[in-house]
PDB file of C-alpha atoms and ligand atoms in Angstrom:
ATOM      1  CA  UNK T 489      -4.629 -21.096  23.786  1.00  0.00           C
ATOM      2  CA  UNK T 490      -4.743 -17.007  24.081  1.00  0.00           C
ATOM      3  CA  UNK T 491      -8.544 -17.586  22.019  1.00  0.00           C
ATOM      4  CA  UNK T 492      -9.725 -20.906  23.214  1.00  0.00           C
ATOM      5  CA  UNK T 493      -8.217 -20.855  26.362  1.00  0.00           C
ATOM      6  CA  UNK T 494     -10.828 -18.297  27.624  1.00  0.00           C
ATOM      7  CA  UNK T 495     -14.477 -19.398  28.913  1.00  0.00           C
ATOM      8  CA  UNK T 496     -15.565 -15.892  27.207  1.00  0.00           C
ATOM      9  CA  UNK T 497     -14.717 -17.287  24.100  1.00  0.00           C
ATOM     10  CA  UNK T 498     -16.142 -20.238  23.941  1.00  0.00           C
ATOM     11  CA  UNK T 499     -19.017 -19.344  26.058  1.00  0.00           C
ATOM     12  CA  UNK T 500     -21.225 -20.228  22.605  1.00  0.00           C
ATOM     13  CA  UNK T 501     -18.579 -22.852  21.198  1.00  0.00           C
ATOM     14  CA  UNK T 502     -19.108 -26.739  21.227  1.00  0.00           C
ATOM     15  CA  UNK T 503     -16.447 -27.357  23.284  1.00  0.00           C
ATOM     16  CA  UNK T 504     -14.363 -27.226  26.686  1.00  0.00           C
ATOM     17  CA  UNK T 505     -11.960 -23.924  26.840  1.00  0.00           C
ATOM     18  CA  UNK T 506      -8.237 -25.685  26.041  1.00  0.00           C
ATOM     19  CA  UNK T 507      -6.270 -26.400  28.790  1.00  0.00           C
ATOM     20  CA  UNK T 508      -2.632 -27.044  27.672  1.00  0.00           C
ATOM     21  CA  UNK T 509      -0.623 -27.284  24.593  1.00  0.00           C
ATOM     22  CA  UNK T 510      -1.792 -30.707  24.155  1.00  0.00           C
ATOM     23  CA  UNK T 511      -5.884 -29.808  23.542  1.00  0.00           C
ATOM     24  CA  UNK T 512      -4.380 -26.869  20.633  1.00  0.00           C
ATOM     25  CA  UNK T 513      -1.988 -29.627  19.190  1.00  0.00           C
ATOM     26  CA  UNK T 514      -5.290 -32.297  19.162  1.00  0.00           C
ATOM     27  CA  UNK T 515      -7.256 -29.778  17.221  1.00  0.00           C
ATOM     28  CA  UNK T 516      -4.626 -28.746  15.111  1.00  0.00           C
ATOM     29  CA  UNK T 517      -4.336 -32.679  14.188  1.00  0.00           C
ATOM     30  CA  UNK T 518      -7.886 -33.139  13.336  1.00  0.00           C
ATOM     31  CA  UNK T 519      -8.414 -29.694  11.448  1.00  0.00           C
ATOM     32  CA  UNK T 520      -5.688 -31.413   9.154  1.00  0.00           C
ATOM     33  CA  UNK T 521      -7.319 -34.763   9.125  1.00  0.00           C
ATOM     34  CA  UNK T 522     -10.280 -32.732   8.202  1.00  0.00           C
ATOM     35  CA  UNK T 523      -8.737 -30.571   5.690  1.00  0.00           C
ATOM     36  CA  UNK T 524      -7.625 -33.876   3.711  1.00  0.00           C
ATOM     37  CA  UNK T 525     -11.035 -34.819   3.246  1.00  0.00           C
ATOM     38  CA  UNK T 526     -11.684 -31.487   1.674  1.00  0.00           C
ATOM     39  CA  UNK T 527     -14.882 -30.030   3.513  1.00  0.00           C
ATOM     40  CA  UNK T 528     -13.184 -28.104   5.866  1.00  0.00           C
ATOM     41  CA  UNK T 529     -10.316 -25.410   6.039  1.00  0.00           C
ATOM     42  CA  UNK T 530      -9.267 -23.343   9.196  1.00  0.00           C
ATOM     43  CA  UNK T 531      -7.395 -19.881   8.725  1.00  0.00           C
ATOM     44  CA  UNK T 532      -5.788 -18.000  11.737  1.00  0.00           C
ATOM     45  CA  UNK T 533      -6.406 -14.570  11.878  1.00  0.00           C
ATOM     46  CA  UNK T 534      -3.382 -12.370  13.390  1.00  0.00           C
ATOM     47  CA  UNK T 535      -1.972  -8.879  13.381  1.00  0.00           C
ATOM     48  CA  UNK T 536      -0.008  -7.286  10.795  1.00  0.00           C
ATOM     49  CA  UNK T 537       3.105  -8.622  13.072  1.00  0.00           C
ATOM     50  CA  UNK T 538       1.979 -11.878  12.943  1.00  0.00           C
ATOM     51  CA  UNK T 539       0.732 -12.525  16.312  1.00  0.00           C
ATOM     52  CA  UNK T 540      -2.271 -15.006  16.149  1.00  0.00           C
ATOM     53  CA  UNK T 541      -5.608 -13.442  17.573  1.00  0.00           C
ATOM     54  CA  UNK T 542      -8.023 -15.904  16.187  1.00  0.00           C
ATOM     55  CA  UNK T 543      -9.571 -17.906  13.575  1.00  0.00           C
ATOM     56  CA  UNK T 544     -12.256 -18.598  10.964  1.00  0.00           C
ATOM     57  CA  UNK T 545     -13.475 -21.682  10.080  1.00  0.00           C
ATOM     58  CA  UNK T 546     -15.299 -23.152   6.970  1.00  0.00           C
ATOM     59  CA  UNK T 547     -17.018 -26.360   7.486  1.00  0.00           C
ATOM     60  CA  UNK T 548     -19.136 -29.098   6.700  1.00  0.00           C
ATOM     61  CA  UNK T 549     -18.892 -28.268   2.922  1.00  0.00           C
ATOM     62  CA  UNK T 550     -21.879 -30.420   0.917  1.00  0.00           C
ATOM     63  CA  UNK T 551     -20.450 -29.909  -2.707  1.00  0.00           C
ATOM     64  CA  UNK T 552     -23.467 -31.481  -3.892  1.00  0.00           C
ATOM     65  CA  UNK T 553     -25.870 -28.272  -2.426  1.00  0.00           C
ATOM     66  CA  UNK T 554     -23.265 -26.258  -3.192  1.00  0.00           C
ATOM     67  CA  UNK T 555     -23.361 -24.952   0.680  1.00  0.00           C
ATOM     68  CA  UNK T 556     -20.836 -24.542   3.141  1.00  0.00           C
ATOM     69  CA  UNK T 557     -21.127 -23.317   6.923  1.00  0.00           C
ATOM     70  CA  UNK T 558     -19.096 -20.874   9.084  1.00  0.00           C
ATOM     71  CA  UNK T 559     -17.662 -20.439  12.192  1.00  0.00           C
ATOM     72  CA  UNK T 560     -15.079 -17.621  14.034  1.00  0.00           C
ATOM     73  CA  UNK T 561     -13.874 -17.211  17.146  1.00  0.00           C
ATOM     74  CA  UNK T 562     -12.132 -13.808  18.143  1.00  0.00           C
ATOM     75  CA  UNK T 563      -9.475 -13.242  21.301  1.00  0.00           C
ATOM     76  CA  UNK T 564     -11.309 -11.347  24.049  1.00  0.00           C
ATOM     77  CA  UNK T 565      -8.743  -8.445  24.084  1.00  0.00           C
ATOM     78  CA  UNK T 566      -9.829  -7.662  20.474  1.00  0.00           C
ATOM     79  CA  UNK T 567     -13.616  -7.760  20.984  1.00  0.00           C
ATOM     80  CA  UNK T 568     -15.641  -4.667  19.399  1.00  0.00           C
ATOM     81  CA  UNK T 569     -12.766  -3.055  17.340  1.00  0.00           C
ATOM     82  CA  UNK T 570     -14.109  -4.109  13.523  1.00  0.00           C
ATOM     83  CA  UNK T 571     -11.610  -6.554  13.005  1.00  0.00           C
ATOM     84  CA  UNK T 572     -13.794  -9.310  12.659  1.00  0.00           C
ATOM     85  CA  UNK T 573     -16.255  -7.967  10.818  1.00  0.00           C
ATOM     86  CA  UNK T 574     -13.298  -7.304   8.609  1.00  0.00           C
ATOM     87  CA  UNK T 575     -12.063 -10.609   8.614  1.00  0.00           C
ATOM     88  CA  UNK T 576     -14.776 -12.200   7.909  1.00  0.00           C
ATOM     89  CA  UNK T 577     -15.867  -9.874   4.910  1.00  0.00           C
ATOM     90  CA  UNK T 578     -12.341 -10.932   3.208  1.00  0.00           C
ATOM     91  CA  UNK T 579     -12.800 -14.696   4.041  1.00  0.00           C
ATOM     92  CA  UNK T 580     -16.462 -14.536   2.323  1.00  0.00           C
ATOM     93  CA  UNK T 581     -15.018 -12.664  -0.453  1.00  0.00           C
ATOM     94  CA  UNK T 582     -12.659 -15.329  -1.415  1.00  0.00           C
ATOM     95  CA  UNK T 583     -14.656 -18.276  -0.587  1.00  0.00           C
ATOM     96  CA  UNK T 584     -16.957 -16.571  -3.014  1.00  0.00           C
ATOM     97  CA  UNK T 585     -13.623 -15.928  -5.456  1.00  0.00           C
ATOM     98  CA  UNK T 586     -12.058 -19.846  -5.180  1.00  0.00           C
ATOM     99  CA  UNK T 587     -14.723 -22.356  -4.084  1.00  0.00           C
ATOM    100  CA  UNK T 588     -18.080 -22.742  -6.876  1.00  0.00           C
ATOM    101  CA  UNK T 589     -20.635 -22.498  -3.193  1.00  0.00           C
ATOM    102  CA  UNK T 590     -24.048 -20.767  -3.614  1.00  0.00           C
ATOM    103  CA  UNK T 591     -25.012 -20.677  -0.039  1.00  0.00           C
ATOM    104  CA  UNK T 592     -23.120 -19.920   3.269  1.00  0.00           C
ATOM    105  CA  UNK T 593     -24.757 -20.708   6.761  1.00  0.00           C
ATOM    106  CA  UNK T 594     -23.992 -20.253  10.541  1.00  0.00           C
ATOM    107  CA  UNK T 595     -25.465 -21.885  13.420  1.00  0.00           C
ATOM    108  CA  UNK T 596     -25.248 -19.535  16.637  1.00  0.00           C
ATOM    109  CA  UNK T 597     -26.213 -19.385  20.183  1.00  0.00           C
ATOM    110  CA  UNK T 598     -29.609 -16.734  19.502  1.00  0.00           C
ATOM    111  CA  UNK T 599     -27.469 -15.030  23.362  1.00  0.00           C
ATOM    112  CA  UNK T 600     -24.679 -14.662  21.747  1.00  0.00           C
ATOM    113  CA  UNK T 601     -25.383 -10.473  20.734  1.00  0.00           C
ATOM    114  CA  UNK T 602     -21.783  -9.918  19.062  1.00  0.00           C
ATOM    115  CA  UNK T 603     -22.237 -12.836  16.205  1.00  0.00           C
ATOM    116  CA  UNK T 604     -25.989 -12.128  15.466  1.00  0.00           C
ATOM    117  CA  UNK T 605     -24.903  -8.455  14.868  1.00  0.00           C
ATOM    118  CA  UNK T 606     -21.821  -9.502  12.915  1.00  0.00           C
ATOM    119  CA  UNK T 607     -23.850 -11.662  10.714  1.00  0.00           C
ATOM    120  CA  UNK T 608     -26.474  -9.336  10.548  1.00  0.00           C
ATOM    121  CA  UNK T 609     -23.943  -6.920   9.222  1.00  0.00           C
ATOM    122  CA  UNK T 610     -22.300  -9.195   6.929  1.00  0.00           C
ATOM    123  CA  UNK T 611     -26.090  -9.345   5.208  1.00  0.00           C
ATOM    124  CA  UNK T 612     -26.425 -12.822   6.533  1.00  0.00           C
ATOM    125  CA  UNK T 613     -30.698 -13.233   6.958  1.00  0.00           C
ATOM    126  CA  UNK T 614     -31.659 -15.201  10.292  1.00  0.00           C
ATOM    127  CA  UNK T 615     -34.152 -17.973   8.485  1.00  0.00           C
ATOM    128  CA  UNK T 616     -35.223 -19.764  11.620  1.00  0.00           C
ATOM    129  CA  UNK T 617     -34.970 -20.903  15.100  1.00  0.00           C
ATOM    130  CA  UNK T 618     -34.080 -24.392  15.363  1.00  0.00           C
ATOM    131  CA  UNK T 619     -35.273 -25.226  19.516  1.00  0.00           C
ATOM    132  CA  UNK T 620     -32.845 -27.675  21.896  1.00  0.00           C
ATOM    133  CA  UNK T 621     -30.762 -27.761  19.451  1.00  0.00           C
ATOM    134  CA  UNK T 622     -27.546 -27.972  21.559  1.00  0.00           C
ATOM    135  CA  UNK T 623     -26.549 -30.131  24.595  1.00  0.00           C
ATOM    136  CA  UNK T 624     -23.333 -27.677  25.750  1.00  0.00           C
ATOM    137  CA  UNK T 625     -21.224 -26.831  28.494  1.00  0.00           C
ATOM    138  CA  UNK T 626     -24.246 -28.657  31.275  1.00  0.00           C
ATOM    139  CA  UNK T 627     -27.446 -26.603  29.104  1.00  0.00           C
ATOM    140  CA  UNK T 628     -29.702 -27.642  26.233  1.00  0.00           C
ATOM    141  CA  UNK T 629     -29.601 -24.366  23.655  1.00  0.00           C
ATOM    142  CA  UNK T 630     -32.010 -22.924  21.186  1.00  0.00           C
ATOM    143  CA  UNK T 631     -29.677 -22.565  17.276  1.00  0.00           C
ATOM    144  CA  UNK T 632     -30.394 -19.248  14.903  1.00  0.00           C
ATOM    145  CA  UNK T 633     -29.851 -20.283  11.659  1.00  0.00           C
ATOM    146  CA  UNK T 634     -28.448 -17.414   9.454  1.00  0.00           C
ATOM    147  CA  UNK T 635     -27.987 -17.923   5.449  1.00  0.00           C
ATOM    148  CA  UNK T 636     -26.493 -15.773   3.259  1.00  0.00           C
ATOM    149  CA  UNK T 637     -26.750 -16.146  -0.594  1.00  0.00           C
ATOM    150  CA  UNK T 638     -23.557 -15.616  -3.724  1.00  0.00           C
ATOM    151  CA  UNK T 639     -26.072 -13.420  -5.560  1.00  0.00           C
ATOM    152  CA  UNK T 640     -26.721 -11.198  -2.618  1.00  0.00           C
ATOM    153  CA  UNK T 641     -23.179 -11.362  -1.714  1.00  0.00           C
ATOM    154  CA  UNK T 642     -22.734  -9.966  -4.896  1.00  0.00           C
ATOM    155  CA  UNK T 643     -25.558  -7.404  -4.944  1.00  0.00           C
ATOM    156  CA  UNK T 644     -23.780  -5.542  -2.058  1.00  0.00           C
ATOM    157  CA  UNK T 645     -22.439  -2.124  -2.565  1.00  0.00           C
ATOM    158  CA  UNK T 646     -18.901  -2.106  -2.957  1.00  0.00           C
TER     159      UNK T 646
HETATM  160  C1  COA H 637     -18.655 -12.874  18.166  1.00  0.00           C
HETATM  161  C2  COA H 637     -17.430 -11.931  17.681  1.00  0.00           C
HETATM  162  C3  COA H 637     -16.325 -12.888  16.833  1.00  0.00           C
HETATM  163  C4  COA H 637     -17.331 -10.767  16.940  1.00  0.00           C
HETATM  164  O1  COA H 637     -16.105 -10.300  16.679  1.00  0.00           O
HETATM  165  P1  COA H 637     -15.806  -8.613  16.836  1.00  0.00           P
HETATM  166  O2  COA H 637     -14.443  -8.372  16.493  1.00  0.00           O
HETATM  167  O3  COA H 637     -16.136  -8.015  18.675  1.00  0.00           O
HETATM  168  O4  COA H 637     -16.737  -8.007  16.368  1.00  0.00           O
HETATM  169  P2  COA H 637     -16.395  -6.955  15.260  1.00  0.00           P
HETATM  170  O5  COA H 637     -15.792  -5.783  16.146  1.00  0.00           O
HETATM  171  O6  COA H 637     -16.179  -6.848  14.005  1.00  0.00           O
HETATM  172  O7  COA H 637     -18.136  -5.999  15.425  1.00  0.00           O
HETATM  173  C5  COA H 637     -19.074  -6.503  14.804  1.00  0.00           C
HETATM  174  C6  COA H 637     -20.528  -6.183  14.865  1.00  0.00           C
HETATM  175  O8  COA H 637     -21.437  -6.360  15.922  1.00  0.00           O
HETATM  176  C7  COA H 637     -21.127  -5.539  17.174  1.00  0.00           C
HETATM  177  N1  COA H 637     -20.723  -6.269  18.481  1.00  0.00           N
HETATM  178  C8  COA H 637     -19.647  -6.748  18.331  1.00  0.00           C
HETATM  179  N2  COA H 637     -20.238  -7.312  19.910  1.00  0.00           N
HETATM  180  C9  COA H 637     -20.931  -7.172  20.203  1.00  0.00           C
HETATM  181  C10 COA H 637     -21.688  -7.478  21.615  1.00  0.00           C
HETATM  182  N3  COA H 637     -21.778  -7.935  22.510  1.00  0.00           N
HETATM  183  N4  COA H 637     -23.342  -7.328  21.571  1.00  0.00           N
HETATM  184  C11 COA H 637     -24.023  -6.779  20.670  1.00  0.00           C
HETATM  185  N5  COA H 637     -23.393  -6.472  19.712  1.00  0.00           N
HETATM  186  C12 COA H 637     -21.962  -6.876  19.520  1.00  0.00           C
HETATM  187  C13 COA H 637     -20.940  -4.822  16.750  1.00  0.00           C
HETATM  188  O9  COA H 637     -20.627  -3.214  17.324  1.00  0.00           O
HETATM  189  C14 COA H 637     -20.601  -5.065  15.314  1.00  0.00           C
HETATM  190  O10 COA H 637     -21.625  -3.802  14.867  1.00  0.00           O
HETATM  191  P3  COA H 637     -21.555  -2.003  14.467  1.00  0.00           P
HETATM  192  O11 COA H 637     -20.552  -1.747  13.605  1.00  0.00           O
HETATM  193  O12 COA H 637     -22.993  -1.729  14.499  1.00  0.00           O
HETATM  194  O13 COA H 637     -21.238  -1.419  15.821  1.00  0.00           O
HETATM  195  C15 COA H 637     -16.623 -12.020  19.285  1.00  0.00           C
HETATM  196  O14 COA H 637     -17.075 -11.262  19.848  1.00  0.00           O
HETATM  197  C16 COA H 637     -16.392 -13.790  19.425  1.00  0.00           C
HETATM  198  O15 COA H 637     -15.095 -14.081  18.957  1.00  0.00           O
HETATM  199  N6  COA H 637     -17.014 -14.165  20.370  1.00  0.00           N
HETATM  200  C17 COA H 637     -16.291 -15.559  21.465  1.00  0.00           C
HETATM  201  C18 COA H 637     -16.687 -16.684  20.170  1.00  0.00           C
HETATM  202  C19 COA H 637     -17.452 -16.782  19.499  1.00  0.00           C
HETATM  203  O16 COA H 637     -18.870 -16.731  20.071  1.00  0.00           O
HETATM  204  N7  COA H 637     -17.649 -16.991  18.228  1.00  0.00           N
HETATM  205  C20 COA H 637     -18.924 -17.421  17.299  1.00  0.00           C
HETATM  206  C21 COA H 637     -19.621 -18.557  17.336  1.00  0.00           C
HETATM  207  S1  COA H 637     -20.899 -18.787  16.230  1.00  0.00           S
END
């Protein structure tokens, strides 16, 4: 709730802010069902004391094309602290270690400056703009498509 119950966090995400624990439980059940299909994995980001402060998600995994999509959200109190860079860097490392994927993608609202900067810092390349791609919270919005290839990740300096 501390993450997904905040309108500032869900501003560019394709769902309404959670209003109650029932919304959280419904999402939890959906994710467990997706995980059973093997095309989605969601993790919780915690502080060292175990307090949950965000999530990172691998979804739309298409084994035949060796690709999947990334998603992430962090509680507003922690924005700008470098934590999501640290989390997604570790997540991408682990994904390329454990899964035979060649390409990771992210689709973001181009107005989401924090998300764009995070992806660019990680080495994702902005590959295109999909016009009027989403209908979200009463708006029709564009989507910027970002991609990261395994060889580019492996060639990055440590
Ligand atoms: C997008 C989000 C995950 C960024 O997390 P964060 O922890 O603030 O990111 P970091 O602190 O690791 O910063 C990564 C880079 O982005 C920059 N950045 C972060 N927020 C920014 C903003 N609002 N505008 C411009 N740059 C921003 C940081 O300065 C840093 O770049 P730098 O090292 O060159 O200074 C966070 O804002 C969030 O959870 N937003 C709501 C959910 C969301 O939109 N998720 C993405 C959906 S596609």
